[in-house]
Short mmCIF file of C-alpha atoms in Angstrom, two decimals:
data_model
loop_
_atom_site.label_atom_id
_atom_site.label_comp_id
_atom_site.label_asym_id
_atom_site.label_seq_id
_atom_site.Cartn_x
_atom_site.Cartn_y
_atom_site.Cartn_z
CA UNK A 1 7.19 35.58 14.91
CA UNK A 2 8.25 32.85 12.49
CA UNK A 3 5.69 32.11 9.82
CA UNK A 4 4.16 28.63 9.85
CA UNK A 5 4.58 28.53 6.08
CA UNK A 6 6.77 30.92 4.18
CA UNK A 7 7.13 30.87 0.40
CA UNK A 8 9.30 33.31 -1.53
CA UNK A 9 9.45 33.42 -5.35
CA UNK A 10 8.78 29.69 -5.59
CA UNK A 11 8.81 28.10 -9.04
CA UNK A 12 8.47 24.38 -9.77
CA UNK A 13 8.91 22.87 -13.21
CA UNK A 14 8.39 19.42 -14.66
CA UNK A 15 11.04 19.31 -17.36
CA UNK A 16 10.47 22.49 -19.32
CA UNK A 17 6.87 22.91 -18.21
CA UNK A 18 6.42 25.56 -15.56
CA UNK A 19 3.72 24.36 -13.15
CA UNK A 20 4.26 26.84 -10.32
CA UNK A 21 5.55 30.32 -11.08
CA UNK A 22 6.83 32.96 -8.67
CA UNK A 23 4.64 32.08 -5.74
CA UNK A 24 5.16 34.14 -2.60
CA UNK A 25 2.88 33.74 0.41
CA UNK A 26 3.00 33.60 4.13
CA UNK A 27 0.75 31.75 6.57
CA UNK A 28 1.18 32.78 10.20
CA UNK A 29 0.90 30.57 13.23
CA UNK A 30 -2.75 29.84 14.14
CA UNK A 31 -4.01 31.03 10.79
CA UNK A 32 -6.82 29.12 9.12
CA UNK A 33 -5.76 29.45 5.50
CA UNK A 34 -7.12 28.18 2.20
CA UNK A 35 -5.54 27.66 -1.19
CA UNK A 36 -8.19 27.33 -3.88
CA UNK A 37 -7.78 26.76 -7.58
CA UNK A 38 -9.00 24.69 -10.50
CA UNK A 39 -7.88 21.10 -11.08
CA UNK A 40 -4.60 21.15 -12.97
CA UNK A 41 -3.78 24.54 -11.47
CA UNK A 42 -0.75 23.17 -9.64
CA UNK A 43 -2.21 22.56 -6.16
CA UNK A 44 -0.79 19.06 -5.85
CA UNK A 45 2.59 20.21 -7.17
CA UNK A 46 2.78 23.08 -4.70
CA UNK A 47 1.80 20.68 -1.89
CA UNK A 48 4.61 18.32 -2.90
CA UNK A 49 7.01 21.26 -2.85
CA UNK A 50 5.87 22.21 0.65
CA UNK A 51 6.23 18.60 1.83
CA UNK A 52 9.71 18.38 0.32
CA UNK A 53 8.75 15.66 -2.18
CA UNK A 54 9.63 17.77 -5.22
CA UNK A 55 12.70 19.99 -5.68
CA UNK A 56 12.05 23.70 -6.24
CA UNK A 57 13.30 25.13 -9.52
CA UNK A 58 13.85 28.43 -7.74
CA UNK A 59 12.78 30.30 -4.64
CA UNK A 60 12.49 29.21 -1.05
CA UNK A 61 9.99 27.43 1.19
CA UNK A 62 10.30 27.21 4.96
CA UNK A 63 8.05 25.57 7.55
CA UNK A 64 8.47 27.26 10.93
CA UNK A 65 11.82 28.47 9.62
CA UNK A 66 12.97 24.99 8.53
CA UNK A 67 13.55 23.75 4.95
CA UNK A 68 10.83 21.33 3.71
CA UNK A 69 12.81 18.11 4.33
CA UNK A 70 13.24 18.97 8.01
CA UNK A 71 10.01 20.89 8.41
CA UNK A 72 8.02 17.88 7.23
CA UNK A 73 7.92 16.35 10.71
CA UNK A 74 6.01 19.44 11.92
CA UNK A 75 3.34 18.93 9.25
CA UNK A 76 0.29 16.75 9.67
CA UNK A 77 -0.79 15.80 6.16
CA UNK A 78 -4.36 14.74 5.38
CA UNK A 79 -4.45 13.32 1.85
CA UNK A 80 -7.44 13.11 -0.45
CA UNK A 81 -10.14 10.82 0.82
CA UNK A 82 -10.68 8.78 -2.33
CA UNK A 83 -7.08 7.56 -2.58
CA UNK A 84 -7.72 5.09 0.25
CA UNK A 85 -8.36 1.40 0.16
CA UNK A 86 -10.72 1.10 3.10
CA UNK A 87 -11.08 -2.64 2.56
CA UNK A 88 -7.46 -3.04 3.74
CA UNK A 89 -7.27 -5.35 6.77
CA UNK A 90 -6.11 -2.83 9.34
CA UNK A 91 -7.64 -1.52 12.55
CA UNK A 92 -8.22 2.16 13.29
CA UNK A 93 -5.44 2.25 15.90
CA UNK A 94 -2.94 0.49 13.60
CA UNK A 95 -3.65 3.01 10.87
CA UNK A 96 -3.27 6.02 13.17
CA UNK A 97 -0.06 4.67 14.71
CA UNK A 98 1.63 4.79 11.29
CA UNK A 99 2.17 8.53 11.54
CA UNK A 100 4.46 7.81 14.54
CA UNK A 101 6.89 5.76 12.43
CA UNK A 102 9.27 8.63 11.53
CA UNK A 103 9.61 9.42 15.25
CA UNK A 104 10.64 5.89 16.26
CA UNK A 105 14.36 5.05 16.35
CA UNK A 106 15.97 1.62 16.04
CA UNK A 107 16.10 -1.26 13.60
CA UNK A 108 12.70 -2.79 14.27
CA UNK A 109 10.56 0.40 14.61
CA UNK A 110 8.09 -1.17 16.99
CA UNK A 111 5.49 1.17 18.50
CA UNK A 112 6.28 2.36 22.03
CA UNK A 113 4.14 3.32 25.00
CA UNK A 114 4.23 7.01 24.05
CA UNK A 115 3.14 6.17 20.49
CA UNK A 116 0.07 4.37 21.81
CA UNK A 117 -0.66 7.37 24.07
CA UNK A 118 -0.42 9.80 21.13
CA UNK A 119 -2.71 7.52 19.10
CA UNK A 120 -5.30 7.45 21.89
CA UNK A 121 -5.17 11.24 22.30
CA UNK A 122 -5.73 11.66 18.55
CA UNK A 123 -8.70 9.28 18.62
CA UNK A 124 -10.14 11.15 21.55
CA UNK A 125 -9.88 14.49 19.75
CA UNK A 126 -11.87 13.28 16.76
CA UNK A 127 -14.52 11.86 19.07
CA UNK A 128 -13.89 8.19 18.30
CA UNK A 129 -12.13 7.19 21.53
CA UNK A 130 -13.69 3.72 21.56
CA UNK A 131 -13.13 2.90 17.90
CA UNK A 132 -9.45 1.91 18.12
CA UNK A 133 -10.01 -1.81 17.64
CA UNK A 134 -12.52 -1.49 14.80
CA UNK A 135 -11.41 -2.52 11.32
CA UNK A 136 -11.43 0.62 9.19
CA UNK A 137 -13.77 -1.11 6.73
CA UNK A 138 -16.57 -1.01 9.33
CA UNK A 139 -16.53 2.79 9.71
CA UNK A 140 -18.90 5.20 7.98
CA UNK A 141 -17.55 7.65 5.42
CA UNK A 142 -17.53 10.53 7.87
CA UNK A 143 -15.76 8.44 10.51
CA UNK A 144 -13.15 7.31 7.97
CA UNK A 145 -12.46 10.93 7.11
CA UNK A 146 -11.97 11.80 10.77
CA UNK A 147 -9.64 8.82 11.21
CA UNK A 148 -7.44 10.16 8.39
CA UNK A 149 -7.28 13.44 10.32
CA UNK A 150 -6.49 11.57 13.55
CA UNK A 151 -3.60 9.85 11.81
CA UNK A 152 -2.13 13.27 11.01
CA UNK A 153 -2.79 14.47 14.58
CA UNK A 154 -1.00 11.51 16.17
CA UNK A 155 2.26 12.83 14.71
CA UNK A 156 1.68 15.91 16.91
CA UNK A 157 1.96 18.44 14.10
CA UNK A 158 2.07 22.23 14.38
CA UNK A 159 0.75 22.67 10.86
CA UNK A 160 -2.18 20.66 9.49
CA UNK A 161 -2.52 20.53 5.70
CA UNK A 162 -5.71 19.06 4.24
CA UNK A 163 -5.88 18.15 0.54
CA UNK A 164 -9.43 18.36 -0.90
CA UNK A 165 -10.99 17.41 2.44
CA UNK A 166 -14.64 17.81 1.46
CA UNK A 167 -14.77 15.94 -1.84
CA UNK A 168 -17.21 12.98 -1.67
CA UNK A 169 -18.51 14.10 1.70
CA UNK A 170 -22.19 14.91 2.27
CA UNK A 171 -23.41 18.14 3.87
CA UNK A 172 -23.95 16.99 7.50
CA UNK A 173 -20.54 15.29 7.48
CA UNK A 174 -19.04 18.48 6.13
CA UNK A 175 -20.50 20.52 9.00
CA UNK A 176 -19.08 18.02 11.48
CA UNK A 177 -15.76 18.25 9.71
CA UNK A 178 -15.61 22.04 9.96
CA UNK A 179 -16.51 22.08 13.63
CA UNK A 180 -13.63 19.64 14.21
CA UNK A 181 -11.25 21.90 12.29
CA UNK A 182 -12.49 24.89 14.31
CA UNK A 183 -11.44 23.13 17.52
CA UNK A 184 -8.08 22.05 16.11
CA UNK A 185 -7.22 25.54 14.98
CA UNK A 186 -6.89 26.65 18.56
CA UNK A 187 -3.83 24.44 18.83
CA UNK A 188 -2.32 24.54 15.38
CA UNK A 189 -2.15 26.21 12.02
CA UNK A 190 -4.50 24.83 9.39
CA UNK A 191 -4.24 25.04 5.60
CA UNK A 192 -6.96 23.65 3.34
CA UNK A 193 -6.23 23.04 -0.33
CA UNK A 194 -9.27 22.61 -2.56
CA UNK A 195 -10.80 23.25 -5.97
CA UNK A 196 -14.21 23.51 -4.36
CA UNK A 197 -14.83 27.14 -3.45
CA UNK A 198 -18.01 26.30 -1.60
CA UNK A 199 -15.96 24.10 0.77
CA UNK A 200 -14.23 27.10 2.26
CA UNK A 201 -15.48 27.94 5.72
CA UNK A 202 -16.46 31.53 6.43
CA UNK A 203 -13.98 31.35 9.27
CA UNK A 204 -10.96 31.09 7.00
CA UNK A 205 -8.81 34.13 7.65
CA UNK A 206 -6.43 33.88 4.73
CA UNK A 207 -7.15 32.87 1.15
CA UNK A 208 -5.04 32.51 -1.94
CA UNK A 209 -6.09 31.39 -5.42
CA UNK A 210 -3.66 29.22 -7.33
CA UNK A 211 -3.45 28.73 -11.05
CA UNK A 212 0.25 28.47 -11.80
CA UNK A 213 0.68 31.80 -10.03
CA UNK A 214 -0.84 32.73 -6.70
CA UNK A 215 -3.42 35.51 -6.43
CA UNK A 216 -4.07 37.02 -3.05
CA UNK A 217 -6.26 39.89 -2.05
CA UNK A 218 -6.48 41.35 1.41
CA UNK A 219 -6.93 38.64 3.99
CA UNK A 220 -9.97 36.47 3.58
CA UNK A 221 -11.57 38.04 0.56
CA UNK A 222 -12.28 36.28 -2.68
CA UNK A 223 -12.94 38.83 -5.34
CA UNK A 224 -14.37 38.45 -8.80
CA UNK A 225 -11.04 39.51 -10.20
CA UNK A 226 -9.23 36.74 -8.34
CA UNK A 227 -11.67 34.10 -9.49
CA UNK A 228 -11.72 35.30 -13.04
CA UNK A 229 -7.96 35.28 -13.27
CA UNK A 230 -7.71 31.87 -11.62
CA UNK A 231 -10.61 29.98 -13.18
CA UNK A 232 -10.50 31.90 -16.45
CA UNK A 233 -14.20 32.73 -16.29
CA UNK A 234 -16.62 34.34 -13.88
CA UNK A 235 -17.83 31.93 -11.20
CA UNK A 236 -21.02 31.92 -9.14
CA UNK A 237 -20.26 31.63 -5.50
CA UNK A 238 -21.95 30.46 -2.34
CA UNK A 239 -19.80 30.74 0.75
CA UNK A 240 -19.79 28.03 3.38
CA UNK A 241 -20.42 28.93 7.02
CA UNK A 242 -22.91 31.69 6.39
CA UNK A 243 -25.83 29.82 4.86
CA UNK A 244 -26.60 30.94 1.34
CA UNK A 245 -24.53 34.05 1.49
CA UNK A 246 -24.36 34.59 -2.22
CA UNK A 247 -21.50 36.87 -3.05
CA UNK A 248 -22.41 39.78 -5.24
CA UNK A 249 -23.01 39.12 -8.90
CA UNK A 250 -20.02 38.92 -11.09
CA UNK A 251 -19.87 41.33 -13.93
CA UNK A 252 -19.96 38.57 -16.50
CA UNK A 253 -17.41 40.08 -18.81
CA UNK A 254 -13.78 39.59 -19.54
CA UNK A 255 -11.29 41.39 -17.42
CA UNK A 256 -9.37 43.04 -20.18
CA UNK B 1 -6.91 -50.29 -4.40
CA UNK B 2 -5.25 -50.76 -1.01
CA UNK B 3 -4.60 -47.05 -0.63
CA UNK B 4 -8.31 -46.28 -0.83
CA UNK B 5 -8.88 -48.09 2.44
CA UNK B 6 -6.29 -45.80 3.97
CA UNK B 7 -9.00 -43.53 5.31
CA UNK B 8 -10.94 -46.01 7.41
CA UNK B 9 -10.20 -47.32 10.87
CA UNK B 10 -7.02 -48.85 12.21
CA UNK B 11 -5.73 -49.81 8.79
CA UNK B 12 -5.95 -46.10 7.93
CA UNK B 13 -3.84 -45.03 10.89
CA UNK B 14 -1.28 -47.68 10.10
CA UNK B 15 -1.14 -46.63 6.45
CA UNK B 16 -0.56 -43.00 7.42
CA UNK B 17 2.23 -44.01 9.80
CA UNK B 18 3.72 -46.27 7.15
CA UNK B 19 3.86 -43.60 4.47
CA UNK B 20 5.22 -41.09 7.00
CA UNK B 21 8.13 -43.49 7.38
CA UNK B 22 9.17 -42.94 3.76
CA UNK B 23 12.00 -40.42 3.38
CA UNK B 24 10.42 -38.83 0.32
CA UNK B 25 7.20 -38.33 2.22
CA UNK B 26 8.95 -36.60 5.12
CA UNK B 27 10.68 -34.34 2.63
CA UNK B 28 7.32 -33.55 1.04
CA UNK B 29 5.79 -32.62 4.40
CA UNK B 30 8.73 -30.39 5.34
CA UNK B 31 8.70 -28.70 1.92
CA UNK B 32 4.95 -28.18 2.28
CA UNK B 33 5.28 -26.59 5.72
CA UNK B 34 8.07 -24.26 4.55
CA UNK B 35 6.01 -23.23 1.53
CA UNK B 36 2.94 -22.59 3.70
CA UNK B 37 4.88 -20.25 6.00
CA UNK B 38 6.32 -18.26 3.09
CA UNK B 39 3.07 -17.98 1.16
CA UNK B 40 1.09 -17.06 4.28
CA UNK B 41 3.35 -14.08 4.99
CA UNK B 42 4.33 -12.87 1.55
CA UNK B 43 1.01 -13.91 -0.01
CA UNK B 44 -0.82 -11.60 2.41
CA UNK B 45 1.21 -8.65 1.16
CA UNK B 46 0.55 -9.74 -2.43
CA UNK B 47 -3.21 -9.92 -1.88
CA UNK B 48 -3.66 -6.63 -0.01
CA UNK B 49 -1.29 -4.69 -2.25
CA UNK B 50 -2.82 -6.26 -5.40
CA UNK B 51 0.47 -7.63 -6.74
CA UNK B 52 -0.93 -10.89 -8.11
CA UNK B 53 -0.01 -10.13 -11.73
CA UNK B 54 3.46 -8.96 -10.74
CA UNK B 55 3.91 -12.25 -8.91
CA UNK B 56 2.77 -14.11 -12.03
CA UNK B 57 5.40 -12.31 -14.10
CA UNK B 58 8.14 -13.09 -11.60
CA UNK B 59 7.18 -16.76 -11.30
CA UNK B 60 7.02 -17.40 -15.04
CA UNK B 61 10.36 -15.67 -15.53
CA UNK B 62 11.75 -18.39 -13.24
CA UNK B 63 11.39 -20.87 -16.10
CA UNK B 64 14.24 -19.07 -17.87
CA UNK B 65 16.43 -19.76 -14.86
CA UNK B 66 15.45 -23.42 -14.76
CA UNK B 67 16.39 -23.77 -18.43
CA UNK B 68 19.67 -22.00 -17.72
CA UNK B 69 20.31 -24.40 -14.83
CA UNK B 70 19.93 -27.41 -17.13
CA UNK B 71 22.11 -25.79 -19.79
CA UNK B 72 25.02 -25.14 -17.41
CA UNK B 73 24.43 -28.25 -15.35
CA UNK B 74 23.75 -26.42 -12.08
CA UNK B 75 20.75 -26.86 -9.73
CA UNK B 76 17.79 -25.55 -11.76
CA UNK B 77 16.23 -24.10 -8.60
CA UNK B 78 19.37 -22.01 -8.06
CA UNK B 79 19.03 -20.77 -11.64
CA UNK B 80 15.42 -19.90 -10.82
CA UNK B 81 16.59 -17.78 -7.85
CA UNK B 82 18.71 -15.62 -10.17
CA UNK B 83 15.92 -15.21 -12.67
CA UNK B 84 13.16 -14.36 -10.20
CA UNK B 85 15.40 -11.80 -8.50
CA UNK B 86 16.33 -10.37 -11.90
CA UNK B 87 12.68 -10.17 -12.94
CA UNK B 88 11.69 -8.54 -9.63
CA UNK B 89 14.39 -5.87 -9.98
CA UNK B 90 13.49 -5.24 -13.63
CA UNK B 91 9.75 -4.87 -12.94
CA UNK B 92 10.49 -2.59 -9.99
CA UNK B 93 12.94 -0.46 -11.96
CA UNK B 94 10.70 0.10 -14.99
CA UNK B 95 7.79 0.60 -12.62
CA UNK B 96 9.38 3.32 -10.48
CA UNK B 97 10.73 5.08 -13.55
CA UNK B 98 7.20 5.10 -14.91
CA UNK B 99 8.60 4.20 -18.30
CA UNK B 100 5.82 1.72 -19.07
CA UNK B 101 2.55 0.46 -17.70
CA UNK B 102 3.23 -2.18 -15.03
CA UNK B 103 0.77 -4.45 -16.79
CA UNK B 104 2.67 -4.33 -20.07
CA UNK B 105 6.08 -4.85 -18.44
CA UNK B 106 4.80 -7.80 -16.45
CA UNK B 107 3.32 -9.44 -19.53
CA UNK B 108 6.56 -9.05 -21.46
CA UNK B 109 8.73 -10.47 -18.67
CA UNK B 110 6.24 -13.29 -18.13
CA UNK B 111 6.44 -14.45 -21.75
CA UNK B 112 10.14 -13.75 -22.31
CA UNK B 113 11.08 -15.80 -19.23
CA UNK B 114 9.13 -18.80 -20.48
CA UNK B 115 10.61 -18.45 -23.98
CA UNK B 116 14.18 -18.25 -22.64
CA UNK B 117 13.61 -21.41 -20.62
CA UNK B 118 12.40 -23.34 -23.66
CA UNK B 119 15.34 -22.13 -25.77
CA UNK B 120 17.89 -23.06 -23.07
CA UNK B 121 16.41 -26.53 -22.69
CA UNK B 122 16.46 -27.01 -26.49
CA UNK B 123 20.14 -26.00 -26.55
CA UNK B 124 21.02 -28.40 -23.72
CA UNK B 125 22.82 -31.35 -25.32
CA UNK B 126 21.89 -34.96 -24.68
CA UNK B 127 19.27 -35.92 -22.08
CA UNK B 128 16.13 -33.77 -22.18
CA UNK B 129 14.98 -33.17 -18.63
CA UNK B 130 11.44 -33.64 -17.36
CA UNK B 131 10.07 -30.12 -17.46
CA UNK B 132 6.63 -31.20 -16.37
CA UNK B 133 7.53 -31.33 -12.67
CA UNK B 134 8.93 -27.78 -12.81
CA UNK B 135 5.85 -26.48 -14.56
CA UNK B 136 3.30 -28.26 -12.39
CA UNK B 137 5.34 -29.26 -9.36
CA UNK B 138 6.00 -32.60 -7.78
CA UNK B 139 6.34 -32.27 -4.05
CA UNK B 140 6.86 -36.04 -3.65
CA UNK B 141 10.15 -35.71 -5.56
CA UNK B 142 11.73 -32.83 -3.63
CA UNK B 143 15.38 -33.75 -2.91
CA UNK B 144 17.00 -32.97 0.44
CA UNK B 145 19.26 -30.35 -1.17
CA UNK B 146 16.16 -28.37 -2.20
CA UNK B 147 14.77 -28.64 1.34
CA UNK B 148 17.93 -26.98 2.64
CA UNK B 149 17.64 -24.18 0.07
CA UNK B 150 13.96 -23.72 0.94
CA UNK B 151 14.73 -23.59 4.67
CA UNK B 152 17.35 -20.93 4.06
CA UNK B 153 14.93 -18.86 1.95
CA UNK B 154 12.22 -19.04 4.63
CA UNK B 155 14.75 -17.86 7.19
CA UNK B 156 15.66 -14.86 5.00
CA UNK B 157 11.98 -14.00 4.38
CA UNK B 158 11.09 -14.25 8.09
CA UNK B 159 14.00 -12.06 9.21
CA UNK B 160 13.32 -9.35 6.63
CA UNK B 161 9.61 -9.21 7.42
CA UNK B 162 10.27 -9.24 11.17
CA UNK B 163 12.64 -6.28 10.96
CA UNK B 164 10.65 -4.21 8.47
CA UNK B 165 7.12 -5.20 9.49
CA UNK B 166 5.71 -1.81 10.56
CA UNK B 167 7.34 -0.08 7.59
CA UNK B 168 6.15 -2.68 5.08
CA UNK B 169 2.59 -2.38 6.39
CA UNK B 170 2.74 1.43 6.10
CA UNK B 171 3.99 1.28 2.51
CA UNK B 172 1.47 -1.39 1.54
CA UNK B 173 -1.46 0.47 3.07
CA UNK B 174 -0.73 4.00 1.82
CA UNK B 175 2.50 4.49 -0.07
CA UNK B 176 1.79 8.14 -0.80
CA UNK B 177 1.49 8.94 2.89
CA UNK B 178 4.58 6.86 3.63
CA UNK B 179 6.60 9.00 1.24
CA UNK B 180 5.20 12.16 2.81
CA UNK B 181 6.53 10.85 6.13
CA UNK B 182 9.95 10.56 4.54
CA UNK B 183 10.03 6.77 4.29
CA UNK B 184 12.12 5.14 1.51
CA UNK B 185 9.03 3.90 -0.32
CA UNK B 186 10.88 2.88 -3.45
CA UNK B 187 13.42 0.71 -1.58
CA UNK B 188 10.70 -0.87 0.54
CA UNK B 189 8.72 -1.69 -2.60
CA UNK B 190 11.83 -3.34 -4.08
CA UNK B 191 12.18 -5.41 -0.91
CA UNK B 192 8.56 -6.53 -1.26
CA UNK B 193 9.22 -7.59 -4.87
CA UNK B 194 12.35 -9.47 -3.78
CA UNK B 195 10.38 -11.27 -1.07
CA UNK B 196 7.95 -12.36 -3.78
CA UNK B 197 10.89 -13.56 -5.90
CA UNK B 198 12.22 -15.76 -3.07
CA UNK B 199 8.77 -17.10 -2.22
CA UNK B 200 8.16 -18.03 -5.85
CA UNK B 201 11.32 -20.18 -5.81
CA UNK B 202 10.07 -21.92 -2.67
CA UNK B 203 6.72 -22.66 -4.25
CA UNK B 204 8.08 -24.00 -7.55
CA UNK B 205 9.04 -27.33 -5.96
CA UNK B 206 5.64 -27.60 -4.37
CA UNK B 207 3.18 -26.65 -7.09
CA UNK B 208 5.28 -25.68 -10.11
CA UNK B 209 5.68 -22.42 -12.01
CA UNK B 210 2.21 -22.36 -13.57
CA UNK B 211 0.42 -22.85 -10.25
CA UNK B 212 2.62 -20.63 -8.06
CA UNK B 213 0.26 -17.63 -8.14
CA UNK B 214 -2.60 -19.82 -6.94
CA UNK B 215 -0.78 -21.07 -3.83
CA UNK B 216 0.61 -17.59 -3.19
CA UNK B 217 -2.82 -16.00 -3.18
CA UNK B 218 -5.45 -18.61 -2.22
CA UNK B 219 -4.59 -19.09 1.50
CA UNK B 220 -4.13 -15.31 1.97
CA UNK B 221 -7.35 -14.50 0.11
CA UNK B 222 -9.22 -17.06 2.23
CA UNK B 223 -7.71 -15.65 5.44
CA UNK B 224 -8.68 -12.13 4.45
CA UNK B 225 -12.36 -13.05 4.49
CA UNK B 226 -12.42 -13.39 8.28
CA UNK B 227 -9.48 -11.34 9.61
CA UNK B 228 -9.19 -7.59 10.13
CA UNK B 229 -5.49 -6.95 10.63
CA UNK B 230 -2.43 -7.99 8.69
CA UNK B 231 -0.74 -10.04 11.46
CA UNK B 232 -3.96 -12.00 12.01
CA UNK B 233 -4.36 -12.45 8.27
CA UNK B 234 -0.82 -13.82 7.98
CA UNK B 235 -1.26 -16.24 10.87
CA UNK B 236 -4.53 -17.51 9.43
CA UNK B 237 -3.03 -17.76 5.93
CA UNK B 238 -0.13 -19.88 7.25
CA UNK B 239 -2.58 -22.20 8.99
CA UNK B 240 -4.78 -22.48 5.89
CA UNK B 241 -1.64 -23.03 3.79
CA UNK B 242 -0.52 -25.89 6.05
CA UNK B 243 -3.95 -27.53 5.87
CA UNK B 244 -4.07 -27.05 2.09
CA UNK B 245 -0.61 -28.44 1.37
CA UNK B 246 -0.68 -31.36 3.81
CA UNK B 247 -4.16 -32.57 2.84
CA UNK B 248 -3.22 -32.03 -0.81
CA UNK B 249 -0.17 -34.28 -0.37
CA UNK B 250 -2.19 -37.04 1.31
CA UNK B 251 -4.99 -36.85 -1.25
CA UNK B 252 -2.60 -36.93 -4.18
CA UNK B 253 -0.74 -39.92 -2.69
CA UNK B 254 -3.91 -41.80 -1.78
CA UNK B 255 -5.66 -41.30 -5.11
CA UNK B 256 -2.52 -41.22 -7.24
CA UNK B 257 -3.18 -37.69 -8.52
CA UNK B 258 -0.63 -35.02 -9.54
CA UNK B 259 0.39 -33.36 -6.24
CA UNK B 260 0.63 -29.71 -7.40
CA UNK B 261 -2.79 -29.71 -9.00
CA UNK B 262 -4.35 -31.52 -6.03
CA UNK B 263 -2.94 -28.95 -3.59
CA UNK B 264 -4.32 -26.09 -5.66
CA UNK B 265 -7.73 -27.74 -5.91
CA UNK B 266 -7.85 -28.13 -2.11
CA UNK B 267 -6.90 -24.43 -1.76
CA UNK B 268 -9.57 -23.41 -4.27
CA UNK B 269 -12.18 -25.50 -2.48
CA UNK B 270 -11.34 -23.86 0.87
CA UNK B 271 -11.52 -20.39 -0.70
CA UNK B 272 -14.84 -21.15 -2.40
CA UNK B 273 -16.21 -22.55 0.84
CA UNK B 274 -15.12 -19.49 2.82
CA UNK B 275 -16.64 -17.17 0.20
CA UNK B 276 -19.93 -19.08 0.22
CA UNK B 277 -20.04 -19.08 4.02
CA UNK B 278 -19.53 -15.33 4.16
CA UNK B 279 -22.13 -14.80 1.48
CA UNK B 280 -24.69 -16.84 3.45
CA UNK B 281 -23.90 -14.98 6.66
CA UNK B 282 -24.18 -11.53 5.15
CA UNK B 283 -27.47 -12.14 3.39
#
């Protein structure tokens, strides 16, 4: 089986500064994977590498066997929530349709019947089937977040990548969000990228910690060692999904 | 005082018909309509993408081109076309290279353009031209040659926006996502800047360099208050622009006021009114 995401010895540099170093990882089809790491740990850079927006200094990335530039059309990308201008005069359906643009041929790039159908399917999946004509400014925060996901879904991706999906979202909205992701996972591979360890669902089956290099351990285990090496200090941890499952106490001392 | 009676009864109708018979007045109306179309469409992009300061930089740089036009004895408006396009490309280039803050670049180009214009005019031998109408506009003095240039520019703007509409909206709304989708965000941004450059030239004859930003943004900002999609906003902005410019022309003629300033004051009044109305409705 071809991996949904395959990275082998990937390094990315800005000038002489090494931001990503020797990262190797594989996410299989229908995995629910998470990349966690502190801010400034290179998450955004690695994402740009995966999306083909930054050249790799060395190594190889493939998406379903394709190089990033080509594999990009198989990826549904859900950017960070706070980068949006929700006062923009645009309706929900107009916003979602935009992810169809790369699929439309011709000089004028006008939306076709099938684009409208894909948009309606995406709206239906996030449970906002009737909201197509609403201006995005009239939606609640949780609805806006789901519309960003619907935009990614309308491109009919096989791999959904979510960048910091739970920042600025309250707890009930977060629960709603994870139940939506649970349903989507049956149809596609999902990768969540976040600095917020508590945002990781207990149902994640593959975790990696990123701080310039990638630390993996088993499948879905976060260990003290991983956190200490990634965050540079011991971290208290409450896992999402199982309420108040406090992971065992860290040792509170340096690794070496 | 005869013109003051122009707004009452049959005499009023006859006065309006009489002044519409003047060639200069017809030119003014046509120039006003062309300007309203351009600023409704491009102004909407400027307002939603927050490019007002960039537009200010581009429009003030036009003064350099007007000075150059006088110096070489060519149509000053044609000189302005070169300078606004040059300024747009320069701002875009420095911007995408992230060499400087956009704000700083814009300020520098803004001032340097004005300074160049003044130097060129000073160097022009003999007759010193009337710069006032370029700075503050005089729509009642627009020659037919300028109308032709304006018509051509509107045609270019309309065609570009018609072809690229869905892509321009995507880049304006969320440029990061557009680049993730593999769209040429940088080129599309340059096209937006060039559209602003052409629109600025159109508006110079109507309201003058100093007041260009106001006419570019006021109708669009007013339209935004009661529309929820970009096509609707543009249509409303064109309509508001037409009302603003035409009533501005009539008011300025009737009360013998400077046309550019009168047009802007009408636009400001409409915007203030729309803001107040929304404020009353929401509270």
